[in-house]
Amino acid sequence: MTPTKVWLSSPHMGGEELNYVHEAFDTNWVAPLGPNVDAFEKAIEKELGNEVCVAALSSGTAAIHLGLELLGVGPGDEVICQSFTFSASANPILYLGANPVFVDSEKDTWNMSPELLREAIEDRIKNHRKPKAIIAVHLYGMPYKIEEIRSIADAYEIPILEDSAEALGSSFRGISCGTFGDIGILSFNGNKIITTSGGGALVTKNKVLRDKAIFLATQARDEAPHYQHSHVGYNYRMSNVLAGIGRGQMNVLKERVSARRRNYDFYLNSLASLKDISFLPEPKDFFSNRWLSCILTTCYDMRETLRMALLDQNIESRPLWKPLHLQPVFKDSKHFMDGTSERLFEKGLCLPSGSNLSQEELDRVVETIKNVLS
């Protein structure tokens, strides 16, 4: 008999979401605007603090697209992007006709290397191609090196788009991720820390930029009694129905973060004694939501042996992100690498991390791994 499926990161409802969804139906607010959208944005603003304003959108990818456009990225421009991330971090660069320049990671957080970032910027300036923006990612919920990346960006006067798709609930020195960049983005995809099924948000301290994001996200309709358009717009605004799910999810965000961190602690305590496995600790002043609990093995073969053993027990796991500079779609893009992300990809595995995992399911994961390594 096939064991029950253990998912990598499944949605986890809190119970109040349906009340807000019913409210949307009862009041006929089912369009991409309405009370739930407004309230969801306010809830995110309150959670993040730091005097930010938020635009709720249809996806995190849409938020990156709009964010880059608001930062002035256009055809022929270059944008520096972390290579060790999901493709959605970089795809919007191509939407705008710009070109990605990929930068490798450092070992302390697995995020963008400040040293290689500086090298990339200086190389592109020397070639009269000063980058228009930097996309820095908080990978798996671990904050990137905030101070170092910001210092470099400021020195060369390049804005930062902070990809916090995986980092809602994470912080650096008590300040929420998503509020450090010139523009930040969040994702509420079905596998994220909280979900609206599909959805995202753009975060900024500049209300003018926030209002422009909403303008562009609603087909860039000018003020007029008829449909008048002076700019190219997009259909990127979040539905009031989905925002209702988000309102309910925001009520349990802290619980979800605590549950994911407990998962990580359980894996660490159960597996750290095994010589073939290592974990990524939090640097001082860093707080990760531990969106996904990840391990490093000794080599590619070991990673695959573990992955297939878990799969045989109907347990979903996944290799760490394949670096974007290795992806066929980006094969001609410039990149500045030292091999870090390639080694992480070869050796790393994401373990089941959902906030709704039972102790029995966690025990199954650990038992399977121990059976392989013993």
Coordinates of C-alpha atoms in Angstrom, one line a residue, residues 80-323:
I80 CA 22.1 42.4 -12.1
C81 CA 20.3 39.4 -10.6
Q82 CA 21.2 36.7 -8.2
S83 CA 21.8 33.5 -10.1
F84 CA 20.8 31.1 -7.3
T85 CA 17.1 31.7 -7.4
F86 CA 13.9 30.7 -9.2
S87 CA 13.5 31.9 -12.8
A88 CA 10.7 34.3 -11.9
S89 CA 13.3 36.6 -10.3
A90 CA 14.8 37.2 -13.7
N91 CA 12.1 36.5 -16.3
P92 CA 10.7 40.1 -16.0
I93 CA 14.0 41.5 -17.0
L94 CA 13.4 39.9 -20.4
Y95 CA 9.8 41.1 -20.5
L96 CA 11.2 44.6 -20.6
G97 CA 13.7 43.9 -23.3
A98 CA 16.6 44.2 -20.9
N99 CA 19.4 41.8 -20.2
P100 CA 20.2 40.0 -17.0
V101 CA 23.7 39.9 -15.6
F102 CA 24.0 37.0 -13.1
V103 CA 26.0 37.1 -9.8
D104 CA 26.9 34.1 -7.7
S105 CA 26.2 33.5 -4.1
E106 CA 28.2 33.5 -0.9
K107 CA 28.3 30.6 1.6
D108 CA 27.0 32.4 4.7
T109 CA 23.4 33.0 3.5
W110 CA 23.5 31.4 0.0
N111 CA 22.5 34.8 -1.4
M112 CA 24.2 37.3 -3.6
S113 CA 27.9 37.7 -3.0
P114 CA 28.8 41.3 -2.3
E115 CA 32.4 40.8 -3.7
L116 CA 31.1 39.4 -7.0
L117 CA 28.4 42.1 -7.1
R118 CA 31.1 44.8 -6.9
E119 CA 33.1 43.0 -9.5
A120 CA 30.2 42.7 -11.9
I121 CA 29.3 46.4 -11.5
E122 CA 32.8 47.6 -12.1
D123 CA 33.1 45.3 -15.2
R124 CA 29.9 46.6 -16.7
I125 CA 30.8 50.3 -16.0
K126 CA 34.2 49.7 -17.6
N127 CA 32.3 48.5 -20.7
H128 CA 30.0 51.5 -20.6
R129 CA 27.0 49.3 -19.5
K130 CA 26.2 50.6 -16.0
P131 CA 23.5 48.3 -14.6
K132 CA 20.0 49.9 -14.2
A133 CA 19.0 47.9 -11.1
I134 CA 20.0 45.0 -8.8
I135 CA 17.6 42.2 -8.0
A136 CA 18.7 40.7 -4.6
V137 CA 16.9 37.7 -3.3
H138 CA 16.2 36.4 0.3
L139 CA 16.6 32.7 -0.6
Y140 CA 14.5 30.1 1.2
G141 CA 13.6 32.9 3.7
M142 CA 17.2 33.7 4.7
P143 CA 18.0 37.4 4.4
Y144 CA 20.8 38.4 2.1
K145 CA 23.7 40.5 3.4
I146 CA 21.6 43.7 3.7
E147 CA 24.3 46.2 4.8
E148 CA 27.0 45.0 2.4
I149 CA 24.6 44.9 -0.7
R150 CA 23.1 48.3 0.2
S151 CA 26.5 49.9 0.7
I152 CA 27.7 48.7 -2.8
A153 CA 24.4 49.8 -4.5
D154 CA 24.6 53.2 -2.9
A155 CA 28.3 53.7 -3.9
Y156 CA 27.4 53.1 -7.5
E157 CA 23.9 54.8 -7.3
I158 CA 22.1 51.7 -8.5
P159 CA 18.6 50.9 -7.0
I160 CA 17.8 47.6 -5.4
L161 CA 14.7 45.5 -6.1
E162 CA 14.4 43.3 -3.1
D163 CA 12.9 39.9 -4.0
S164 CA 11.2 38.8 -0.7
A165 CA 8.9 36.3 -2.4
E166 CA 10.2 33.6 0.0
A167 CA 10.8 35.9 3.0
L168 CA 7.6 37.3 4.5
G169 CA 8.2 37.0 8.3
S170 CA 12.0 37.1 8.0
S171 CA 14.0 40.1 9.3
F172 CA 17.4 41.6 9.8
R173 CA 18.1 43.3 13.2
G174 CA 14.3 43.2 13.8
I175 CA 13.5 45.0 10.6
S176 CA 11.2 43.1 8.2
C177 CA 12.5 41.8 4.9
G178 CA 10.7 43.5 2.0
T179 CA 11.4 47.0 3.4
F180 CA 15.2 47.3 2.6
G181 CA 15.1 47.8 -1.1
D182 CA 14.1 50.8 -3.2
I183 CA 11.2 48.5 -4.1
G184 CA 10.3 45.2 -2.5
I185 CA 8.1 42.3 -3.7
L186 CA 6.2 39.5 -2.0
S187 CA 4.6 36.3 -3.2
F188 CA 1.5 34.6 -2.0
N189 CA 1.7 31.6 -4.3
G190 CA 0.3 28.3 -3.1
N191 CA 3.6 27.0 -1.7
K192 CA 4.6 30.2 0.2
I193 CA 4.6 31.0 3.9
I194 CA 1.0 32.3 3.5
T195 CA -1.0 32.1 0.3
T196 CA -3.8 33.8 -1.6
S197 CA -3.8 30.9 -4.1
G198 CA -2.0 33.1 -6.6
G199 CA -0.9 36.6 -5.7
G200 CA 1.8 39.0 -4.8
A201 CA 2.5 42.5 -3.7
L202 CA 4.8 45.5 -4.4
V203 CA 6.3 47.3 -1.4
T204 CA 7.8 50.7 -1.3
K205 CA 8.2 53.7 1.0
N206 CA 7.4 56.0 -1.9
K207 CA 3.6 56.5 -2.2
V208 CA 4.0 58.1 -5.6
L209 CA 5.6 54.8 -6.8
R210 CA 2.9 52.7 -5.1
D211 CA 0.2 54.7 -6.8
K212 CA 1.9 54.4 -10.2
A213 CA 2.2 50.7 -9.7
I214 CA -1.6 50.5 -9.1
F215 CA -2.2 52.7 -12.2
L216 CA -0.1 50.4 -14.4
A217 CA -1.6 47.3 -12.8
T218 CA -5.1 48.4 -13.8
Q219 CA -4.4 48.9 -17.5
A220 CA -3.0 52.4 -17.1
R221 CA -6.4 54.1 -17.5
D222 CA -6.2 57.8 -17.5
E223 CA -8.7 60.1 -15.6
A224 CA -11.5 60.5 -18.1
P225 CA -15.2 59.6 -18.5
H226 CA -14.3 57.2 -21.3
Y227 CA -11.4 54.7 -21.7
Q228 CA -8.3 56.8 -22.3
H229 CA -4.8 55.4 -22.3
S230 CA -1.5 57.3 -22.5
H231 CA 0.7 54.4 -21.3
V232 CA 0.9 50.7 -21.8
G233 CA -0.8 49.0 -18.8
Y234 CA -1.2 45.5 -17.4
N235 CA -4.0 43.4 -15.8
Y236 CA -2.0 42.8 -12.6
R237 CA -4.3 43.9 -9.7
M238 CA -5.3 41.3 -7.1
S239 CA -8.9 40.0 -7.0
N240 CA -11.0 41.0 -4.0
V241 CA -11.9 37.3 -3.6
L242 CA -8.2 36.3 -3.3
A243 CA -7.5 39.2 -1.1
G244 CA -10.1 37.8 1.3
I245 CA -8.0 34.7 1.6
G246 CA -5.0 36.9 2.2
R247 CA -6.8 38.7 5.1
G248 CA -7.4 35.4 6.8
Q249 CA -3.9 34.2 6.2
M250 CA -2.3 37.4 7.7
N251 CA -4.1 36.5 11.0
V252 CA -1.9 33.3 11.3
L253 CA 1.3 34.5 9.7
K254 CA 3.3 34.4 13.0
E255 CA 2.0 30.9 13.7
R256 CA 3.1 29.8 10.2
V257 CA 6.6 31.2 10.7
S258 CA 6.9 29.5 14.1
A259 CA 5.8 26.2 12.6
R260 CA 8.3 26.3 9.8
R261 CA 11.1 27.2 12.2
R262 CA 10.1 24.3 14.4
N263 CA 10.4 22.0 11.3
Y264 CA 13.9 23.2 10.7
D265 CA 14.8 22.8 14.4
F266 CA 13.4 19.2 14.3
Y267 CA 15.5 18.3 11.3
L268 CA 18.6 19.9 12.7
N269 CA 18.3 18.1 16.0
S270 CA 17.5 14.8 14.4
L271 CA 20.0 14.8 11.6
A272 CA 22.9 17.1 12.5
S273 CA 24.9 14.2 14.0
L274 CA 25.0 12.5 10.6
K275 CA 28.4 13.3 9.1
D276 CA 27.0 13.4 5.5
I277 CA 24.5 16.2 6.2
S278 CA 24.9 19.9 7.0
F279 CA 22.6 22.8 7.5
L280 CA 22.7 26.6 6.9
P281 CA 22.7 28.4 10.3
E282 CA 21.4 31.9 10.8
P283 CA 24.2 34.5 11.0
K284 CA 24.1 37.0 13.9
D285 CA 21.2 39.5 13.6
F286 CA 19.5 37.4 10.9
F287 CA 16.0 35.8 11.4
S288 CA 14.8 33.4 8.7
N289 CA 11.2 32.3 8.4
R290 CA 12.7 28.9 7.2
W291 CA 10.2 28.8 4.4
L292 CA 12.0 25.6 3.3
S293 CA 14.3 23.5 5.4
C294 CA 17.3 22.6 3.3
I295 CA 20.2 20.3 3.8
L296 CA 23.6 19.9 2.1
T297 CA 24.9 16.4 1.3
T298 CA 28.4 15.4 0.3
C299 CA 27.9 15.1 -3.4
Y300 CA 25.3 14.9 -6.3
D301 CA 25.0 11.1 -6.0
M302 CA 24.2 11.3 -2.3
R303 CA 21.6 14.0 -2.9
E304 CA 19.9 11.9 -5.6
T305 CA 20.0 8.8 -3.5
L306 CA 18.2 10.6 -0.7
R307 CA 15.7 12.2 -3.0
M308 CA 14.8 8.9 -4.7
A309 CA 14.5 7.2 -1.3
L310 CA 12.1 9.9 -0.1
L311 CA 10.2 9.6 -3.4
D312 CA 9.9 5.9 -2.9
Q313 CA 8.2 6.6 0.4
N314 CA 5.9 9.1 -1.3
I315 CA 7.7 12.1 0.3
E316 CA 8.2 15.1 -1.9
S317 CA 11.6 16.8 -1.8
R318 CA 13.4 19.0 -4.3
P319 CA 17.0 19.9 -5.3
L320 CA 18.0 23.4 -4.5
W321 CA 17.4 25.9 -7.3
K322 CA 19.4 25.3 -10.4
P323 CA 21.4 28.5 -10.9

